[in-house]
């Protein structure tokens, strides 16, 4: 019999389709096991400001399975430990305040749903004594230890649909269409979306590219009679021996904001091929909207497993997809690491064998 009577649930970092499905699964599973749930708003802010925690019961989560975003709100604040927190009750050290409030509102454990930043913050609080379980979240699919995260399938489906649409207009005008997708450090969305959409060129952060090689592959397609090309570029893709293209430098613990890789690629290709070239940026459209069936099921499994681990007293763990199972892995094995696309990944090799250019 578990001694856990009351848990908090929070969502941190950038959103991803499926967050609400996790919240729903956590609330329903916990309540059915006789555990009270407090929804903490805007990530750990719910443990800082006394008016940002609210009870959640099954009725509060009815109908949210299919909704994008998060009913709890989220923040992405870089390193929150770095700055003091101003509240109506005074100024506090961030970590001290969270610890104090966790006990004050009589929580027994936390479910922290988030990406690498939230995993890192949660791990700090776990080491300071908060019993917690993490649920990994990223559309980029770059969290180690789990084969996939909810949100990734939705993002890939959206990118694939966009590429399908670009195909028809590219072919009609015999143009090169460049589509920039998300993927800071890893090219999972570009690779999976690119292959599913039948892209001719896929540029990912793991393989710095040479614009001349990409141009060559486009002109070769022209020779074969295919007078249009689709190029998928991850936002973190780089030209060989050059840095990433950013719109805002890193500051105050915030990572640099990426953007412009698609435009830079399109400009270079127009110049090198002489072909009319257009670019589109899918951006946050990939993070919005309803999660796919796969992501709803994965998110639900993650949420259910997180509560199961809490009831069994297995803290300091992240739930992970290890088909066919959802398994617990120590958070310490995950934080600070990035799961990039292995160069011998079969989908990458298959794409190459099909004639897709990676610009290398
Ligand atoms: O980590 C997911 C991600 O989608 C990245 O690919 C992207 O660089 C980042 O979030 C953008 O986040 P935001 O604009 O919300 O800061």
Short mmCIF file of N, CA and C in Angstrom, two decimals, residues 204-357:
data_model
loop_
_atom_site.label_atom_id
_atom_site.label_comp_id
_atom_site.label_asym_id
_atom_site.label_seq_id
_atom_site.Cartn_x
_atom_site.Cartn_y
_atom_site.Cartn_z
N UNK A 204 20.36 17.65 -42.29
CA UNK A 204 20.18 17.49 -40.84
C UNK A 204 21.43 17.94 -40.09
N UNK A 205 21.26 18.31 -38.81
CA UNK A 205 22.41 18.81 -38.05
C UNK A 205 23.57 17.82 -37.96
N UNK A 206 23.25 16.53 -38.02
CA UNK A 206 24.28 15.51 -37.86
C UNK A 206 25.20 15.43 -39.08
N UNK A 207 24.76 15.96 -40.23
CA UNK A 207 25.57 15.86 -41.46
C UNK A 207 25.73 17.26 -42.06
N UNK A 208 26.79 18.00 -41.70
CA UNK A 208 27.01 19.31 -42.33
C UNK A 208 27.04 19.14 -43.85
N UNK A 209 26.39 20.08 -44.56
CA UNK A 209 26.24 19.89 -46.01
C UNK A 209 27.03 20.90 -46.82
N UNK A 210 27.21 20.53 -48.08
CA UNK A 210 27.86 21.44 -49.04
C UNK A 210 26.80 21.86 -50.05
N UNK A 211 26.48 23.15 -50.12
CA UNK A 211 25.43 23.61 -51.05
C UNK A 211 25.71 23.17 -52.49
N UNK A 212 26.98 23.11 -52.87
CA UNK A 212 27.34 22.69 -54.24
C UNK A 212 26.88 21.26 -54.51
N UNK A 213 27.01 20.41 -53.50
CA UNK A 213 26.59 19.00 -53.68
C UNK A 213 25.07 18.92 -53.79
N UNK A 214 24.39 19.75 -53.00
CA UNK A 214 22.92 19.74 -53.08
C UNK A 214 22.50 20.24 -54.47
N UNK A 215 23.13 21.31 -54.92
CA UNK A 215 22.81 21.88 -56.24
C UNK A 215 23.04 20.84 -57.34
N UNK A 216 24.14 20.13 -57.21
CA UNK A 216 24.47 19.07 -58.18
C UNK A 216 23.34 18.03 -58.26
N UNK A 217 22.84 17.62 -57.09
CA UNK A 217 21.80 16.58 -57.08
C UNK A 217 20.50 17.12 -57.69
N UNK A 218 20.26 18.41 -57.51
CA UNK A 218 19.04 19.02 -58.08
C UNK A 218 19.16 19.10 -59.61
N UNK A 219 20.32 19.49 -60.09
CA UNK A 219 20.51 19.59 -61.55
C UNK A 219 20.47 18.21 -62.20
N UNK A 220 20.92 17.21 -61.44
CA UNK A 220 20.88 15.83 -61.95
C UNK A 220 19.43 15.38 -62.14
N UNK A 221 18.59 15.77 -61.20
CA UNK A 221 17.16 15.44 -61.32
C UNK A 221 16.58 16.10 -62.57
N UNK A 222 17.01 17.32 -62.84
CA UNK A 222 16.54 18.02 -64.04
C UNK A 222 16.90 17.23 -65.29
N UNK A 223 18.15 16.75 -65.31
CA UNK A 223 18.62 15.97 -66.48
C UNK A 223 17.76 14.74 -66.70
N UNK A 224 17.28 14.16 -65.57
CA UNK A 224 16.45 12.95 -65.67
C UNK A 224 15.00 13.28 -66.02
N UNK A 225 14.71 14.57 -66.06
CA UNK A 225 13.35 14.96 -66.45
C UNK A 225 12.47 15.41 -65.30
N UNK A 226 12.96 15.25 -64.07
CA UNK A 226 12.18 15.73 -62.92
C UNK A 226 12.61 17.16 -62.66
N UNK A 227 11.84 18.11 -63.14
CA UNK A 227 12.34 19.49 -63.15
C UNK A 227 11.97 20.29 -61.90
N UNK A 228 11.66 19.56 -60.84
CA UNK A 228 11.40 20.24 -59.56
C UNK A 228 12.11 19.43 -58.47
N UNK A 229 12.35 20.03 -57.33
CA UNK A 229 12.96 19.30 -56.21
C UNK A 229 12.43 19.81 -54.89
N UNK A 230 12.33 18.90 -53.94
CA UNK A 230 11.93 19.26 -52.57
C UNK A 230 13.12 19.05 -51.65
N UNK A 231 13.47 20.11 -50.93
CA UNK A 231 14.60 20.06 -50.01
C UNK A 231 14.07 20.28 -48.59
N UNK A 232 14.31 19.35 -47.68
CA UNK A 232 13.90 19.52 -46.29
C UNK A 232 15.14 19.88 -45.46
N UNK A 233 15.04 20.96 -44.71
CA UNK A 233 16.19 21.42 -43.92
C UNK A 233 15.79 21.50 -42.45
N UNK A 234 16.52 20.83 -41.59
CA UNK A 234 16.29 21.01 -40.14
C UNK A 234 16.83 22.37 -39.75
N UNK A 235 16.18 23.03 -38.80
CA UNK A 235 16.60 24.38 -38.40
C UNK A 235 18.04 24.42 -37.89
N UNK A 236 18.52 23.27 -37.40
CA UNK A 236 19.89 23.23 -36.85
C UNK A 236 20.92 22.72 -37.86
N UNK A 237 20.50 22.53 -39.11
CA UNK A 237 21.45 22.04 -40.14
C UNK A 237 22.47 23.13 -40.44
N UNK A 238 23.69 22.71 -40.71
CA UNK A 238 24.74 23.70 -40.99
C UNK A 238 25.45 23.37 -42.30
N UNK A 239 25.94 24.45 -42.93
CA UNK A 239 26.83 24.27 -44.08
C UNK A 239 28.18 23.84 -43.50
N UNK A 240 28.83 22.92 -44.19
CA UNK A 240 30.12 22.41 -43.74
C UNK A 240 31.06 23.56 -43.35
N UNK A 241 31.67 23.44 -42.20
CA UNK A 241 32.61 24.43 -41.66
C UNK A 241 31.98 25.79 -41.34
N UNK A 242 30.66 25.82 -41.20
CA UNK A 242 29.99 27.06 -40.78
C UNK A 242 29.13 26.79 -39.56
N UNK A 243 28.78 27.86 -38.84
CA UNK A 243 27.96 27.71 -37.64
C UNK A 243 26.47 27.67 -37.95
N UNK A 244 25.68 27.49 -36.90
CA UNK A 244 24.22 27.46 -37.07
C UNK A 244 23.71 28.87 -37.35
N UNK A 245 22.57 28.94 -38.03
CA UNK A 245 22.00 30.25 -38.32
C UNK A 245 20.98 30.56 -37.21
N UNK A 246 21.17 31.72 -36.56
CA UNK A 246 20.32 32.03 -35.42
C UNK A 246 19.58 33.36 -35.62
N UNK A 247 18.46 33.51 -34.92
CA UNK A 247 17.76 34.79 -34.95
C UNK A 247 17.99 35.55 -33.65
N UNK A 248 18.41 34.82 -32.59
CA UNK A 248 18.69 35.48 -31.32
C UNK A 248 19.74 34.68 -30.58
N UNK A 249 20.78 35.37 -30.10
CA UNK A 249 21.87 34.69 -29.39
C UNK A 249 21.39 34.17 -28.03
N UNK A 250 22.09 33.19 -27.49
CA UNK A 250 21.77 32.67 -26.16
C UNK A 250 21.93 33.79 -25.14
N UNK A 251 21.05 33.82 -24.13
CA UNK A 251 21.16 34.85 -23.08
C UNK A 251 20.47 34.36 -21.82
N UNK A 252 21.07 34.71 -20.69
CA UNK A 252 20.46 34.40 -19.39
C UNK A 252 20.00 32.97 -19.23
N UNK A 253 20.77 32.02 -19.70
CA UNK A 253 20.38 30.62 -19.55
C UNK A 253 19.47 30.14 -20.67
N UNK A 254 18.98 31.05 -21.51
CA UNK A 254 18.15 30.66 -22.65
C UNK A 254 19.04 30.20 -23.80
N UNK A 255 18.63 29.14 -24.44
CA UNK A 255 19.39 28.66 -25.60
C UNK A 255 19.19 29.65 -26.76
N UNK A 256 20.13 29.65 -27.69
CA UNK A 256 19.97 30.53 -28.85
C UNK A 256 18.71 30.14 -29.63
N UNK A 257 18.07 31.14 -30.25
CA UNK A 257 16.89 30.86 -31.08
C UNK A 257 17.35 30.65 -32.51
N UNK A 258 16.97 29.51 -33.03
CA UNK A 258 17.38 29.19 -34.40
C UNK A 258 16.35 29.69 -35.39
N UNK A 259 16.77 29.83 -36.64
CA UNK A 259 15.87 30.25 -37.70
C UNK A 259 16.67 30.81 -38.84
N UNK A 260 16.25 30.52 -40.05
CA UNK A 260 16.94 31.07 -41.21
C UNK A 260 17.69 30.03 -42.03
N UNK A 261 17.77 28.80 -41.51
CA UNK A 261 18.51 27.77 -42.25
C UNK A 261 17.85 27.51 -43.61
N UNK A 262 16.53 27.55 -43.66
CA UNK A 262 15.81 27.28 -44.91
C UNK A 262 16.04 28.38 -45.93
N UNK A 263 15.97 29.62 -45.46
CA UNK A 263 16.15 30.75 -46.39
C UNK A 263 17.58 30.76 -46.94
N UNK A 264 18.54 30.55 -46.04
CA UNK A 264 19.95 30.56 -46.48
C UNK A 264 20.18 29.47 -47.52
N UNK A 265 19.59 28.32 -47.28
CA UNK A 265 19.75 27.20 -48.20
C UNK A 265 19.09 27.53 -49.55
N UNK A 266 17.88 28.10 -49.48
CA UNK A 266 17.16 28.44 -50.72
C UNK A 266 17.94 29.48 -51.53
N UNK A 267 18.47 30.50 -50.85
CA UNK A 267 19.25 31.53 -51.56
C UNK A 267 20.45 30.92 -52.26
N UNK A 268 21.15 30.03 -51.54
CA UNK A 268 22.35 29.41 -52.11
C UNK A 268 21.98 28.54 -53.31
N UNK A 269 20.87 27.80 -53.19
CA UNK A 269 20.49 26.89 -54.28
C UNK A 269 20.01 27.66 -55.51
N UNK A 270 19.31 28.77 -55.29
CA UNK A 270 18.86 29.55 -56.45
C UNK A 270 20.08 30.06 -57.22
N UNK A 271 21.05 30.54 -56.43
CA UNK A 271 22.28 31.06 -57.03
C UNK A 271 23.05 29.96 -57.78
N UNK A 272 23.17 28.81 -57.16
CA UNK A 272 24.00 27.73 -57.73
C UNK A 272 23.32 26.99 -58.88
N UNK A 273 21.99 26.88 -58.84
CA UNK A 273 21.29 26.10 -59.88
C UNK A 273 20.68 26.98 -60.96
N UNK A 274 20.46 28.25 -60.63
CA UNK A 274 19.77 29.13 -61.57
C UNK A 274 18.28 28.83 -61.64
N UNK A 275 17.81 27.98 -60.74
CA UNK A 275 16.39 27.62 -60.75
C UNK A 275 15.62 28.48 -59.75
N UNK A 276 14.39 28.77 -60.12
CA UNK A 276 13.55 29.52 -59.18
C UNK A 276 13.37 28.70 -57.90
N UNK A 277 13.63 29.32 -56.78
CA UNK A 277 13.60 28.58 -55.51
C UNK A 277 12.78 29.36 -54.49
N UNK A 278 11.93 28.66 -53.76
CA UNK A 278 11.13 29.29 -52.71
C UNK A 278 11.38 28.52 -51.42
N UNK A 279 11.16 29.21 -50.28
CA UNK A 279 11.29 28.47 -49.03
C UNK A 279 10.10 28.74 -48.12
N UNK A 280 9.78 27.77 -47.26
CA UNK A 280 8.75 27.96 -46.23
C UNK A 280 9.31 27.45 -44.91
N UNK A 281 8.85 28.06 -43.84
CA UNK A 281 9.27 27.65 -42.49
C UNK A 281 8.03 27.10 -41.77
N UNK A 282 8.08 25.84 -41.39
CA UNK A 282 6.89 25.26 -40.72
C UNK A 282 6.80 25.71 -39.26
N UNK A 283 7.94 25.97 -38.64
CA UNK A 283 7.97 26.56 -37.30
C UNK A 283 7.03 25.92 -36.29
N UNK A 284 6.35 26.78 -35.54
CA UNK A 284 5.53 26.30 -34.43
C UNK A 284 4.25 25.61 -34.87
N UNK A 285 3.94 25.66 -36.18
CA UNK A 285 2.79 24.88 -36.65
C UNK A 285 3.00 23.40 -36.32
N UNK A 286 4.28 23.00 -36.27
CA UNK A 286 4.59 21.60 -35.97
C UNK A 286 4.27 21.23 -34.53
N UNK A 287 4.19 22.24 -33.66
CA UNK A 287 3.93 21.97 -32.24
C UNK A 287 2.46 22.14 -31.89
N UNK A 288 1.68 22.74 -32.80
CA UNK A 288 0.29 23.02 -32.48
C UNK A 288 -0.64 21.92 -32.93
N UNK A 289 -1.91 22.09 -32.58
CA UNK A 289 -2.94 21.17 -33.08
C UNK A 289 -3.07 19.89 -32.30
N UNK A 290 -3.96 19.05 -32.78
CA UNK A 290 -4.29 17.81 -32.08
C UNK A 290 -3.19 16.76 -32.26
N UNK A 291 -2.89 16.01 -31.20
CA UNK A 291 -1.92 14.92 -31.34
C UNK A 291 -2.49 13.78 -32.20
N UNK A 292 -1.60 13.08 -32.89
CA UNK A 292 -2.03 11.91 -33.66
C UNK A 292 -2.46 10.80 -32.69
N UNK A 293 -3.08 9.77 -33.25
CA UNK A 293 -3.52 8.63 -32.43
C UNK A 293 -2.31 8.00 -31.73
N UNK A 294 -1.20 7.89 -32.45
CA UNK A 294 0.01 7.29 -31.86
C UNK A 294 0.45 8.10 -30.65
N UNK A 295 0.49 9.44 -30.81
CA UNK A 295 0.95 10.29 -29.70
C UNK A 295 -0.03 10.28 -28.53
N UNK A 296 -1.33 10.18 -28.82
CA UNK A 296 -2.30 10.11 -27.72
C UNK A 296 -2.09 8.84 -26.91
N UNK A 297 -1.85 7.74 -27.64
CA UNK A 297 -1.66 6.46 -26.94
C UNK A 297 -0.35 6.48 -26.14
N UNK A 298 0.72 6.99 -26.76
CA UNK A 298 2.01 7.02 -26.06
C UNK A 298 1.94 7.93 -24.83
N UNK A 299 1.32 9.09 -25.00
CA UNK A 299 1.20 10.04 -23.88
C UNK A 299 0.39 9.41 -22.75
N UNK A 300 -0.66 8.69 -23.11
CA UNK A 300 -1.50 8.04 -22.09
C UNK A 300 -0.71 6.96 -21.36
N UNK A 301 0.08 6.20 -22.13
CA UNK A 301 0.91 5.15 -21.49
C UNK A 301 1.93 5.79 -20.55
N UNK A 302 2.55 6.89 -20.99
CA UNK A 302 3.54 7.58 -20.15
C UNK A 302 2.89 8.06 -18.84
N UNK A 303 1.71 8.68 -18.97
CA UNK A 303 1.05 9.22 -17.78
C UNK A 303 0.66 8.13 -16.80
N UNK A 304 0.11 7.05 -17.34
CA UNK A 304 -0.29 5.93 -16.49
C UNK A 304 0.91 5.31 -15.79
N UNK A 305 2.00 5.16 -16.55
CA UNK A 305 3.21 4.55 -15.98
C UNK A 305 3.82 5.44 -14.90
N UNK A 306 3.78 6.75 -15.13
CA UNK A 306 4.36 7.68 -14.14
C UNK A 306 3.66 7.51 -12.80
N UNK A 307 2.33 7.42 -12.82
CA UNK A 307 1.59 7.25 -11.56
C UNK A 307 1.90 5.88 -10.95
N UNK A 308 1.98 4.88 -11.80
CA UNK A 308 2.31 3.53 -11.30
C UNK A 308 3.64 3.56 -10.55
N UNK A 309 4.64 4.23 -11.13
CA UNK A 309 5.96 4.31 -10.48
C UNK A 309 5.87 5.04 -9.14
N UNK A 310 5.10 6.12 -9.13
CA UNK A 310 4.94 6.88 -7.88
C UNK A 310 4.30 5.99 -6.81
N UNK A 311 3.28 5.26 -7.18
CA UNK A 311 2.60 4.41 -6.20
C UNK A 311 3.52 3.30 -5.70
N UNK A 312 4.48 2.91 -6.55
CA UNK A 312 5.43 1.87 -6.13
C UNK A 312 6.66 2.46 -5.44
N UNK A 313 6.68 3.80 -5.32
CA UNK A 313 7.81 4.44 -4.64
C UNK A 313 9.08 4.46 -5.46
N UNK A 314 8.93 4.33 -6.78
CA UNK A 314 10.12 4.36 -7.65
C UNK A 314 10.36 5.78 -8.15
N UNK A 315 11.08 6.56 -7.35
CA UNK A 315 11.29 7.97 -7.69
C UNK A 315 12.62 8.19 -8.41
N UNK A 316 12.77 9.41 -8.94
CA UNK A 316 14.02 9.73 -9.64
C UNK A 316 14.11 9.05 -10.99
N UNK A 317 12.95 8.66 -11.52
CA UNK A 317 12.93 7.92 -12.80
C UNK A 317 12.23 8.75 -13.89
N UNK A 318 12.60 8.44 -15.14
CA UNK A 318 11.88 8.97 -16.30
C UNK A 318 11.22 7.78 -16.98
N UNK A 319 9.96 7.92 -17.35
CA UNK A 319 9.33 6.83 -18.11
C UNK A 319 9.87 6.90 -19.54
N UNK A 320 10.08 5.73 -20.14
CA UNK A 320 10.68 5.70 -21.47
C UNK A 320 10.00 4.66 -22.33
N UNK A 321 9.92 4.96 -23.63
CA UNK A 321 9.34 4.00 -24.57
C UNK A 321 10.45 3.06 -25.02
N UNK A 322 10.28 1.79 -24.66
CA UNK A 322 11.25 0.77 -25.05
C UNK A 322 10.42 -0.39 -25.58
N UNK A 323 9.94 -0.25 -26.85
CA UNK A 323 8.92 -1.18 -27.36
C UNK A 323 9.25 -2.64 -27.09
N UNK A 324 8.28 -3.45 -26.67
CA UNK A 324 6.86 -3.08 -26.52
C UNK A 324 6.52 -2.51 -25.15
N UNK A 325 7.52 -2.15 -24.35
CA UNK A 325 7.23 -1.73 -22.97
C UNK A 325 7.48 -0.26 -22.73
N UNK A 326 6.85 0.24 -21.68
CA UNK A 326 7.19 1.56 -21.13
C UNK A 326 7.99 1.23 -19.86
N UNK A 327 9.22 1.73 -19.79
CA UNK A 327 10.11 1.32 -18.70
C UNK A 327 10.63 2.55 -17.94
N UNK A 328 11.01 2.34 -16.66
CA UNK A 328 11.61 3.45 -15.91
C UNK A 328 13.12 3.47 -16.11
N UNK A 329 13.67 4.67 -16.34
CA UNK A 329 15.13 4.78 -16.36
C UNK A 329 15.55 5.94 -15.46
N UNK A 330 16.73 5.83 -14.80
CA UNK A 330 17.14 6.91 -13.89
C UNK A 330 17.30 8.24 -14.64
N UNK A 331 16.74 9.31 -14.06
CA UNK A 331 16.81 10.63 -14.72
C UNK A 331 18.26 11.03 -14.93
N UNK A 332 19.10 10.65 -13.97
CA UNK A 332 20.52 11.02 -14.05
C UNK A 332 21.20 10.48 -15.30
N UNK A 333 20.63 9.43 -15.88
CA UNK A 333 21.24 8.86 -17.10
C UNK A 333 20.83 9.63 -18.35
N UNK A 334 19.91 10.58 -18.18
CA UNK A 334 19.32 11.24 -19.34
C UNK A 334 19.73 12.71 -19.45
N UNK A 335 19.80 13.39 -18.29
CA UNK A 335 20.00 14.85 -18.33
C UNK A 335 21.32 15.24 -18.97
N UNK A 336 21.24 16.30 -19.75
CA UNK A 336 22.45 16.85 -20.37
C UNK A 336 22.90 16.09 -21.61
N UNK A 337 22.11 15.09 -22.04
CA UNK A 337 22.51 14.32 -23.23
C UNK A 337 21.52 14.58 -24.37
N UNK A 338 21.97 14.35 -25.59
CA UNK A 338 21.10 14.54 -26.76
C UNK A 338 21.13 13.30 -27.63
N UNK A 339 19.96 12.84 -28.01
CA UNK A 339 19.88 11.67 -28.91
C UNK A 339 19.85 12.17 -30.35
N UNK A 340 20.98 12.10 -31.00
CA UNK A 340 21.04 12.53 -32.41
C UNK A 340 20.78 11.33 -33.32
N UNK A 341 20.60 11.61 -34.60
CA UNK A 341 20.36 10.53 -35.57
C UNK A 341 21.69 9.81 -35.82
N UNK A 342 21.76 8.50 -35.53
CA UNK A 342 23.02 7.79 -35.80
C UNK A 342 23.26 7.72 -37.32
N UNK A 343 24.51 7.88 -37.71
CA UNK A 343 24.79 7.91 -39.15
C UNK A 343 24.54 6.56 -39.82
N UNK A 344 24.47 5.50 -38.98
CA UNK A 344 24.16 4.19 -39.58
C UNK A 344 22.69 3.80 -39.37
N UNK A 345 21.87 4.78 -38.98
CA UNK A 345 20.43 4.52 -38.79
C UNK A 345 19.85 4.00 -40.10
N UNK A 346 19.04 2.96 -40.00
CA UNK A 346 18.59 2.29 -41.23
C UNK A 346 17.76 3.22 -42.14
N UNK A 347 16.97 4.11 -41.54
CA UNK A 347 16.15 5.00 -42.39
C UNK A 347 17.05 5.96 -43.18
N UNK A 348 18.13 6.38 -42.53
CA UNK A 348 19.07 7.28 -43.21
C UNK A 348 19.78 6.52 -44.35
N UNK A 349 20.20 5.30 -44.04
CA UNK A 349 20.87 4.48 -45.05
C UNK A 349 19.93 4.16 -46.22
N UNK A 350 18.68 3.85 -45.86
CA UNK A 350 17.71 3.51 -46.91
C UNK A 350 17.45 4.72 -47.79
N UNK A 351 17.33 5.90 -47.14
CA UNK A 351 17.10 7.12 -47.92
C UNK A 351 18.24 7.34 -48.90
N UNK A 352 19.46 7.15 -48.41
CA UNK A 352 20.63 7.29 -49.30
C UNK A 352 20.54 6.32 -50.47
N UNK A 353 20.16 5.06 -50.13
CA UNK A 353 20.08 4.03 -51.17
C UNK A 353 19.00 4.38 -52.21
N UNK A 354 17.99 5.12 -51.76
CA UNK A 354 16.92 5.54 -52.68
C UNK A 354 17.35 6.72 -53.54
N UNK A 355 18.49 7.32 -53.21
CA UNK A 355 18.96 8.46 -54.01
C UNK A 355 18.77 9.81 -53.36
N UNK A 356 18.28 9.81 -52.12
CA UNK A 356 18.11 11.10 -51.42
C UNK A 356 19.50 11.66 -51.13
N UNK A 357 19.67 12.98 -51.38
CA UNK A 357 20.96 13.61 -51.10
C UNK A 357 20.94 14.20 -49.70
#
